[in-house]
CSV table of C-alpha atoms and ligand atoms in Angstrom, one decimal:
chain,number,residue,atom,x,y,z
A,1,MET,CA,3.5,-3.9,36.2
A,2,ALA,CA,5.0,-6.6,38.4
A,3,ASN,CA,5.7,-9.0,35.6
A,4,THR,CA,6.9,-6.5,33.0
A,5,ILE,CA,9.7,-8.0,30.9
A,6,ILE,CA,12.6,-5.6,30.5
A,7,ILE,CA,14.6,-6.2,27.3
A,8,PRO,CA,18.3,-5.3,27.7
A,9,ASP,CA,19.2,-2.1,25.8
A,10,SER,CA,21.9,-4.0,23.9
A,11,LEU,CA,19.2,-6.1,22.2
A,12,LEU,CA,16.7,-3.3,21.3
A,13,PRO,CA,16.4,-2.0,17.8
A,14,GLU,CA,17.4,1.6,17.2
A,15,ASP,CA,13.9,2.3,16.1
A,16,GLY,CA,10.9,0.3,17.4
A,17,ARG,CA,8.3,1.1,14.8
A,18,PHE,CA,7.3,-2.0,12.7
A,19,GLY,CA,3.8,-1.0,11.8
A,20,ALA,CA,2.2,-2.2,8.5
A,21,GLY,CA,0.8,1.3,8.0
A,22,PRO,CA,1.0,3.9,9.5
A,23,SER,CA,4.7,3.0,9.4
A,24,LYS,CA,8.0,4.4,10.5
A,25,ILE,CA,8.6,8.0,9.5
A,26,ARG,CA,12.3,8.7,9.2
A,27,ASP,CA,13.8,11.6,11.2
A,28,ASP,CA,14.9,13.3,8.0
A,29,GLN,CA,11.2,13.5,7.0
A,30,ALA,CA,10.3,15.0,10.3
A,31,ASP,CA,13.2,17.4,9.9
A,32,ALA,CA,11.9,18.4,6.5
A,33,LEU,CA,8.6,19.4,8.3
A,34,ALA,CA,10.5,21.4,10.9
A,35,ALA,CA,12.4,23.2,8.0
A,36,ALA,CA,9.0,24.0,6.4
A,37,VAL,CA,7.6,25.8,9.4
A,38,HIS,CA,7.2,29.2,7.9
A,39,SER,CA,6.8,28.1,4.3
A,40,PRO,CA,5.3,26.1,2.8
A,41,LEU,CA,3.5,24.8,6.0
A,42,GLY,CA,0.4,26.9,6.5
A,43,THR,CA,0.4,28.4,3.0
A,44,SER,CA,-1.9,27.9,0.0
A,45,HIS,CA,-1.7,24.7,-2.0
A,46,ARG,CA,-2.6,26.8,-5.1
A,47,GLN,CA,0.7,28.7,-4.9
A,48,ALA,CA,4.2,27.8,-6.1
A,49,PRO,CA,5.8,26.6,-2.9
A,50,VAL,CA,3.3,23.8,-2.3
A,51,ARG,CA,2.9,23.1,-6.0
A,52,ARG,CA,6.7,22.6,-6.3
A,53,ILE,CA,6.4,19.9,-3.7
A,54,VAL,CA,3.6,18.2,-5.6
A,55,GLY,CA,5.5,18.6,-8.8
A,56,SER,CA,8.6,17.0,-7.2
A,57,ILE,CA,6.5,14.1,-6.0
A,58,ARG,CA,5.0,13.5,-9.4
A,59,GLU,CA,8.3,13.7,-11.2
A,60,GLY,CA,10.1,11.7,-8.5
A,61,LEU,CA,7.5,8.9,-8.7
A,62,SER,CA,7.7,8.9,-12.5
A,63,GLU,CA,11.4,8.2,-12.2
A,64,PHE,CA,11.0,5.7,-9.4
A,65,PHE,CA,8.4,3.6,-11.2
A,66,SER,CA,10.1,4.1,-14.7
A,67,LEU,CA,6.8,5.2,-16.2
A,68,PRO,CA,6.1,4.1,-19.7
A,69,ASP,CA,5.2,6.8,-22.3
A,70,GLY,CA,1.9,8.4,-21.7
A,71,TYR,CA,1.5,7.2,-18.1
A,72,GLU,CA,1.1,9.9,-15.4
A,73,VAL,CA,0.9,10.4,-11.6
A,74,ALA,CA,-2.3,11.7,-10.1
A,75,LEU,CA,-3.1,12.3,-6.5
A,76,GLY,CA,-6.0,13.5,-4.3
A,77,ASN,CA,-7.5,13.3,-0.8
A,78,GLY,CA,-9.0,10.3,0.8
A,79,GLY,CA,-6.4,7.5,0.7
A,80,ALA,CA,-6.7,4.2,-1.2
A,81,SER,CA,-10.2,3.7,0.3
A,82,ALA,CA,-11.4,6.8,-1.6
A,83,PHE,CA,-9.7,5.5,-4.8
A,84,TRP,CA,-11.8,2.4,-4.6
A,85,ASP,CA,-15.0,4.5,-4.7
A,86,MET,CA,-13.5,6.7,-7.3
A,87,ALA,CA,-12.8,3.6,-9.5
A,88,CYS,CA,-16.4,2.5,-9.0
A,89,ALA,CA,-17.7,6.0,-9.9
A,90,SER,CA,-15.3,6.9,-12.7
A,91,LEU,CA,-13.4,3.8,-14.0
A,92,ILE,CA,-15.4,0.7,-14.1
A,93,SER,CA,-17.8,0.9,-17.0
A,94,ARG,CA,-20.2,-1.9,-16.2
A,95,ARG,CA,-18.7,-4.9,-14.5
A,96,ALA,CA,-15.4,-5.6,-12.7
A,97,ALA,CA,-13.7,-8.9,-11.7
A,98,PHE,CA,-11.8,-9.1,-8.4
A,99,GLY,CA,-9.2,-11.2,-6.8
A,100,SER,CA,-10.3,-11.3,-3.1
A,101,TYR,CA,-8.0,-12.9,-0.6
A,102,GLY,CA,-8.1,-10.8,2.6
A,103,SER,CA,-9.7,-7.7,4.1
A,104,PHE,CA,-8.4,-5.1,1.7
A,105,SER,CA,-8.9,-6.9,-1.5
A,106,ALA,CA,-12.4,-7.8,-0.3
A,107,LYS,CA,-13.3,-4.2,0.5
A,108,PHE,CA,-12.9,-2.9,-3.0
A,109,ALA,CA,-15.0,-5.8,-4.3
A,110,ALA,CA,-17.7,-4.9,-1.7
A,111,SER,CA,-17.7,-1.3,-2.9
A,112,ALA,CA,-18.3,-2.4,-6.5
A,113,ALA,CA,-21.0,-4.8,-5.3
A,114,SER,CA,-22.9,-1.9,-3.6
A,115,ALA,CA,-22.7,0.6,-6.5
A,116,PRO,CA,-26.3,0.5,-7.9
A,117,PHE,CA,-25.2,1.5,-11.4
A,118,LEU,CA,-22.6,-1.4,-11.8
A,119,GLU,CA,-23.4,-5.0,-12.5
A,120,SER,CA,-22.6,-7.5,-9.7
A,121,PRO,CA,-18.8,-8.0,-9.7
A,122,VAL,CA,-17.3,-11.4,-10.5
A,123,VAL,CA,-15.2,-12.3,-7.4
A,124,PHE,CA,-12.5,-14.9,-7.5
A,125,LYS,CA,-12.0,-15.7,-3.8
A,126,GLY,CA,-8.8,-17.2,-2.3
A,127,GLU,CA,-8.3,-18.4,1.3
A,128,PRO,CA,-6.4,-16.0,3.6
A,129,GLY,CA,-2.7,-16.7,3.4
A,130,THR,CA,-3.0,-17.4,-0.4
A,131,TYR,CA,-3.8,-15.1,-3.4
A,132,ARG,CA,-6.1,-15.6,-6.3
A,133,LEU,CA,-6.0,-13.5,-9.4
A,134,PRO,CA,-9.2,-12.6,-11.4
A,135,GLU,CA,-9.6,-14.7,-14.5
A,136,LEU,CA,-10.7,-13.7,-18.0
A,137,THR,CA,-14.5,-13.2,-18.0
A,138,ASP,CA,-16.9,-12.1,-20.7
A,139,GLY,CA,-18.4,-8.7,-20.1
A,140,VAL,CA,-15.7,-7.6,-17.6
A,141,ASP,CA,-14.1,-4.2,-18.2
A,142,ALA,CA,-11.8,-3.9,-15.2
A,143,TYR,CA,-9.7,-6.5,-13.4
A,144,CYS,CA,-8.7,-5.7,-9.9
A,145,TRP,CA,-6.6,-7.2,-7.1
A,146,ALA,CA,-4.0,-6.2,-4.5
A,147,HIS,CA,-0.3,-6.3,-5.1
A,148,ASN,CA,0.2,-6.9,-1.4
A,149,GLU,CA,-2.6,-8.1,0.9
A,150,THR,CA,-1.7,-6.3,4.1
A,151,SER,CA,-4.1,-8.2,6.3
A,152,THR,CA,-2.4,-11.6,5.7
A,153,GLY,CA,1.1,-10.8,4.4
A,154,VAL,CA,0.6,-12.2,0.9
A,155,MET,CA,2.1,-10.7,-2.2
A,156,ALA,CA,0.6,-11.4,-5.6
A,157,PRO,CA,2.0,-11.0,-9.1
A,158,VAL,CA,1.2,-7.9,-11.2
A,159,ARG,CA,0.6,-8.9,-14.8
A,160,ARG,CA,-2.4,-8.4,-17.0
A,161,VAL,CA,-4.9,-11.2,-17.2
A,162,GLU,CA,-4.3,-12.8,-20.6
A,163,GLY,CA,-6.8,-11.5,-23.1
A,164,SER,CA,-7.9,-8.6,-21.0
A,165,ARG,CA,-6.4,-6.0,-23.3
A,166,GLU,CA,-8.0,-7.4,-26.3
A,167,GLN,CA,-11.3,-7.2,-24.4
A,168,GLY,CA,-10.6,-3.5,-23.8
A,169,ALA,CA,-10.5,-4.1,-20.0
A,170,LEU,CA,-8.4,-2.1,-17.5
A,171,THR,CA,-6.1,-3.5,-14.8
A,172,LEU,CA,-6.5,-1.7,-11.5
A,173,VAL,CA,-3.9,-2.8,-8.8
A,174,ASP,CA,-4.2,-1.8,-5.2
A,175,ALA,CA,-0.6,-1.2,-4.4
A,176,THR,CA,-1.2,0.5,-1.1
A,177,SER,CA,1.3,-1.5,0.9
A,178,GLY,CA,3.2,-3.0,-2.1
A,179,ALA,CA,4.2,0.2,-3.9
A,180,GLY,CA,7.7,1.2,-3.2
A,181,ALA,CA,8.6,-2.2,-1.7
A,182,LEU,CA,7.8,-4.8,-4.3
A,183,PRO,CA,9.0,-5.0,-7.9
A,184,VAL,CA,6.5,-3.8,-10.6
A,185,ASP,CA,6.3,-3.4,-14.3
A,186,ILE,CA,3.9,-0.4,-14.5
A,187,ALA,CA,3.0,-1.3,-18.1
A,188,GLN,CA,1.1,-4.3,-16.7
A,189,THR,CA,-1.3,-1.9,-15.0
A,190,ASP,CA,-3.7,0.9,-15.9
A,191,ALA,CA,-4.0,2.2,-12.3
A,192,TYR,CA,-1.4,1.3,-9.7
A,193,TYR,CA,-2.6,3.2,-6.7
A,194,PHE,CA,-1.5,3.6,-3.0
A,195,SER,CA,-1.6,5.7,0.1
A,196,PRO,CA,1.6,7.2,1.4
A,197,GLN,CA,1.6,5.9,5.0
A,198,LYS,CA,3.1,2.4,4.1
A,199,ALA,CA,6.3,2.1,2.1
A,200,PHE,CA,6.5,5.8,1.6
A,201,GLY,CA,6.6,6.4,5.3
A,202,SER,CA,4.4,9.6,5.3
A,203,ASP,CA,1.0,10.2,6.9
A,204,GLY,CA,-2.3,8.8,5.6
A,205,GLY,CA,-5.1,10.7,4.0
A,206,LEU,CA,-3.8,11.0,0.4
A,207,TRP,CA,-4.2,8.6,-2.6
A,208,VAL,CA,-1.6,8.5,-5.4
A,209,ALA,CA,-2.2,6.7,-8.6
A,210,VAL,CA,0.0,5.9,-11.6
A,211,LEU,CA,-2.5,6.0,-14.5
A,212,SER,CA,-2.2,4.7,-18.1
A,213,PRO,CA,-3.6,6.8,-21.0
A,214,GLN,CA,-6.3,4.1,-21.3
A,215,ALA,CA,-7.4,4.7,-17.7
A,216,VAL,CA,-7.7,8.5,-18.2
A,217,GLU,CA,-9.7,7.9,-21.5
A,218,ARG,CA,-12.0,5.5,-19.7
A,219,ALA,CA,-12.7,8.0,-16.9
A,220,GLU,CA,-13.4,10.7,-19.5
A,221,ARG,CA,-15.9,8.4,-21.3
A,222,VAL,CA,-17.5,7.1,-18.1
A,223,GLU,CA,-18.0,10.6,-16.7
A,224,ALA,CA,-19.3,11.9,-20.0
A,225,GLY,CA,-21.9,9.1,-20.0
A,226,ALA,CA,-23.0,9.9,-16.6
A,227,LYS,CA,-23.9,13.4,-17.7
A,228,LEU,CA,-26.3,12.1,-20.4
A,229,GLU,CA,-30.0,12.4,-19.9
A,230,GLY,CA,-31.4,9.4,-18.1
A,231,ALA,CA,-28.0,8.1,-17.0
A,232,ARG,CA,-28.2,6.0,-13.8
A,233,ARG,CA,-24.6,6.7,-12.7
A,234,TRP,CA,-23.8,9.3,-10.1
A,235,VAL,CA,-20.2,10.7,-10.1
A,236,PRO,CA,-19.9,12.8,-7.0
A,237,PRO,CA,-17.5,15.6,-7.8
A,238,PHE,CA,-15.1,14.3,-5.1
A,239,LEU,CA,-14.9,11.0,-6.9
A,240,SER,CA,-14.3,12.4,-10.3
A,241,LEU,CA,-11.1,11.0,-11.6
A,242,THR,CA,-11.0,13.4,-14.5
A,243,SER,CA,-11.1,16.4,-12.0
A,244,ALA,CA,-8.3,14.7,-10.0
A,245,VAL,CA,-6.2,14.3,-13.1
A,246,ALA,CA,-6.9,17.9,-14.3
A,247,ASN,CA,-5.7,19.2,-10.8
A,248,SER,CA,-2.7,16.9,-10.7
A,249,ARG,CA,-1.5,18.1,-14.1
A,250,LYS,CA,-1.3,21.5,-12.4
A,251,ASP,CA,0.5,20.0,-9.4
A,252,GLN,CA,-2.6,20.6,-7.3
A,253,THR,CA,-5.3,18.6,-5.7
A,254,LEU,CA,-9.1,19.0,-6.1
A,255,ASN,CA,-9.5,20.1,-2.5
A,256,THR,CA,-7.1,21.1,0.3
A,257,PRO,CA,-4.5,18.5,1.0
A,258,ALA,CA,-2.4,18.0,4.2
A,259,VAL,CA,0.7,19.9,3.3
A,260,ALA,CA,2.7,18.1,6.0
A,261,THR,CA,1.9,14.7,4.3
A,262,LEU,CA,3.1,16.1,1.0
A,263,ILE,CA,6.3,17.3,2.5
A,264,MET,CA,7.1,14.0,4.1
A,265,LEU,CA,6.2,12.1,1.0
A,266,GLU,CA,8.4,14.3,-1.2
A,267,ASN,CA,11.3,13.8,1.1
A,268,GLN,CA,10.8,10.0,1.0
A,269,VAL,CA,10.6,9.8,-2.8
A,270,ARG,CA,13.9,11.8,-3.1
A,271,TRP,CA,15.5,9.6,-0.5
A,272,LEU,CA,14.5,6.4,-2.3
A,273,ASN,CA,15.6,7.7,-5.7
A,274,GLY,CA,18.9,9.0,-4.2
A,275,HIS,CA,19.7,5.4,-2.9
A,276,GLY,CA,19.0,3.7,-6.2
A,277,GLY,CA,15.3,3.8,-6.7
A,278,LEU,CA,12.9,0.9,-6.8
A,279,ASP,CA,15.5,-1.8,-7.3
A,280,TRP,CA,17.3,-0.6,-4.1
A,281,ALA,CA,14.0,-0.5,-2.1
A,282,VAL,CA,12.9,-3.9,-3.3
A,283,ALA,CA,16.3,-5.5,-2.3
A,284,ARG,CA,16.3,-3.8,1.1
A,285,CYS,CA,12.7,-5.0,1.9
A,286,ALA,CA,13.6,-8.5,0.6
A,287,LYS,CA,16.6,-8.6,2.9
A,288,SER,CA,14.6,-7.5,6.0
A,289,ALA,CA,11.8,-10.0,5.2
A,290,SER,CA,14.2,-12.9,4.7
A,291,ILE,CA,15.7,-12.1,8.2
A,292,LEU,CA,12.3,-12.7,9.7
A,293,TYR,CA,11.3,-15.7,7.6
A,294,SER,CA,14.5,-17.5,8.1
A,295,TRP,CA,14.4,-16.8,11.9
A,296,ALA,CA,10.9,-18.2,12.0
A,297,GLU,CA,11.9,-21.3,10.1
A,298,ARG,CA,14.7,-22.0,12.5
A,299,SER,CA,12.6,-21.2,15.5
A,300,ASP,CA,10.8,-24.0,17.5
A,301,TYR,CA,7.8,-21.7,18.3
A,302,ALA,CA,7.4,-19.5,15.2
A,303,THR,CA,6.4,-20.3,11.6
A,304,PRO,CA,5.8,-18.2,8.5
A,305,PHE,CA,2.0,-18.0,8.1
A,306,VAL,CA,2.1,-18.0,4.3
A,307,ALA,CA,2.9,-21.5,3.1
A,308,ASP,CA,3.7,-20.7,-0.5
A,309,VAL,CA,7.3,-19.2,-0.3
A,310,ASP,CA,6.7,-17.2,-3.5
A,311,ALA,CA,3.6,-15.6,-2.0
A,312,ARG,CA,5.3,-14.5,1.2
A,313,SER,CA,5.3,-10.8,1.3
A,314,ASN,CA,8.6,-9.0,1.3
A,315,CYS,CA,7.1,-5.9,3.1
A,316,VAL,CA,4.4,-7.2,5.5
A,317,VAL,CA,5.6,-10.3,7.2
A,318,THR,CA,3.2,-12.6,9.1
A,319,ILE,CA,4.5,-15.1,11.6
A,320,ASP,CA,2.3,-17.6,13.5
A,321,LEU,CA,3.3,-18.5,17.0
A,322,ASP,CA,2.9,-21.8,18.7
A,323,PRO,CA,-0.2,-21.8,21.0
A,324,SER,CA,2.1,-22.1,24.0
A,325,VAL,CA,3.4,-18.6,23.2
A,326,ASN,CA,0.6,-16.0,23.4
A,327,ALA,CA,1.1,-13.5,20.6
A,328,SER,CA,-0.9,-10.7,22.3
A,329,GLN,CA,1.4,-11.1,25.4
A,330,VAL,CA,4.5,-10.9,23.2
A,331,VAL,CA,3.1,-7.8,21.4
A,332,SER,CA,2.3,-6.1,24.7
A,333,ALA,CA,5.7,-7.0,26.2
A,334,LEU,CA,7.4,-5.6,23.1
A,335,ARG,CA,5.3,-2.4,23.4
A,336,ASP,CA,6.4,-2.0,27.0
A,337,ASN,CA,9.9,-1.9,25.6
A,338,GLY,CA,9.2,0.6,22.8
A,339,ILE,CA,8.7,-1.9,20.0
A,340,VAL,CA,5.3,-1.1,18.6
A,341,ASP,CA,2.6,-2.3,16.1
A,342,THR,CA,3.7,-5.9,15.8
A,343,SER,CA,0.2,-7.4,16.2
A,344,GLY,CA,-1.5,-9.5,13.6
A,345,TYR,CA,-4.5,-8.2,11.7
A,346,ARG,CA,-7.3,-8.3,14.2
A,347,LYS,CA,-10.0,-9.8,11.9
A,348,LEU,CA,-7.7,-12.6,10.8
A,349,GLY,CA,-7.8,-13.7,14.4
A,350,ARG,CA,-4.6,-15.8,14.6
A,351,ASN,CA,-1.9,-16.2,17.2
A,352,GLN,CA,0.3,-14.1,15.0
A,353,LEU,CA,2.8,-11.3,14.7
A,354,ARG,CA,2.7,-9.0,11.7
A,355,ILE,CA,5.8,-6.9,11.0
A,356,GLY,CA,6.0,-4.1,8.4
A,357,VAL,CA,9.5,-4.0,6.8
A,358,PHE,CA,9.1,-1.1,4.4
A,359,PRO,CA,12.2,0.6,3.0
A,360,SER,CA,12.5,3.0,5.9
A,361,VAL,CA,13.1,0.1,8.4
A,362,GLU,CA,16.7,-0.8,8.9
A,363,PRO,CA,17.4,-4.5,8.3
A,364,ALA,CA,19.7,-4.4,11.4
A,365,ASP,CA,16.6,-3.4,13.4
A,366,VAL,CA,14.7,-6.3,12.0
A,367,GLN,CA,17.5,-8.6,13.2
A,368,ALA,CA,17.3,-7.0,16.6
A,369,LEU,CA,13.6,-7.5,16.6
A,370,THR,CA,13.9,-11.3,16.2
A,371,GLU,CA,16.3,-11.3,19.2
A,372,CYS,CA,13.8,-9.3,21.3
A,373,VAL,CA,10.9,-11.6,20.4
A,374,ASP,CA,13.0,-14.6,21.4
A,375,TYR,CA,14.0,-12.8,24.7
A,376,VAL,CA,10.3,-12.2,25.5
A,377,ALA,CA,9.0,-15.6,24.4
A,378,GLN,CA,11.5,-17.3,26.8
A,379,ARG,CA,10.3,-15.2,29.7
A,380,LEU,CA,6.5,-15.2,29.4
B,1,PLP,C1,-3.8,0.3,4.1
B,1,PLP,C2,-4.4,-0.3,2.9
B,1,PLP,C3,-5.6,0.2,2.3
B,1,PLP,C4,-6.3,1.4,2.9
B,1,PLP,O1,-5.6,2.6,2.9
B,1,PLP,P1,-6.2,3.9,3.5
B,1,PLP,O2,-5.2,4.9,3.2
B,1,PLP,O3,-6.5,3.7,4.9
B,1,PLP,O4,-7.5,4.2,2.7
B,1,PLP,C5,-6.0,-0.3,1.1
B,1,PLP,N1,-5.5,-1.4,0.6
B,1,PLP,C6,-4.4,-1.9,1.1
B,1,PLP,C7,-3.7,-3.1,0.4
B,1,PLP,C8,-3.8,-1.4,2.3
B,1,PLP,O5,-2.7,-2.0,2.8
């Protein structure tokens, strides 16, 4: 530890968690857990105390996302990764089109490619650091892409592919790291789904989806078809979206959820709504992100990775460092000082920092982080 860099206390952020997910959990959320020790922690998710929490999450998110008529909030176990498989089993009728521009958007496309009862997906591939939306294609019944590609720090627009509605196709948007941090018009989607360990600052393991009536109808039709004699499709009970919806409507989940995750999520949704909802969260994340991008643009050793200014994510910020400054040494020196989870996405393999600036992160802490990075970079 001879060459440990010690950052002066006066420069340190108050909270050093900058992960892109799992992300900072606010003290108030942890206090909500402590307050729940005798109930509802350790009690049945089929009884009123836990169901009230699920109900509050569903109502709070309906308000937060200003749900259009007929849309509803469903949830279940397994995280966004499980929702991909659920979409393959219960939502895509025959063939989906994907925008693929990073690890996460590629994974959903890979799931669809491996489902033996689906036709090969049409994949519109973009280079890492850019986005590419799927384009209108004959025979496609679901268009899929990610609102925020967490592996590269790219945000993409959320609007239906022109002509897709006339075609009867659904729009399925992976909002795992974008939901709660980036603006959205839910009417442009049929499933806007996410996990709670990113902007909602809870733990992982749960998926949440805002569903249109068309998405629910599609799932009913697809699952009914799978029950017909000779059908090739297998809908494992765990991947049945209609079961998830039926349980969600009763403020329950198909199988046992982590009650702690629900409690922290409920607290966060109330906190966000109490501060002004989505508009407030969007503005706060944009402010934090702009602190980082403008610092990098001024810096002589740091540069925003994403060249297109409009595609630079306002919640997961990726910053390339000059080869003379070793990013993994910076990350490790920061970690020695209690500033954690600032490394770039491993598989992207760049000399890069990646900073999660979700609503829970204080913009003042982001400012402090830039000063700490400068302090470390000058002393490596
Ligand atoms: C984190 C993430 C996922 C995976 O979420 P899990 O909860 O681990 O399944 C999927 N998509 C995006 C865009 C993500 O950021």
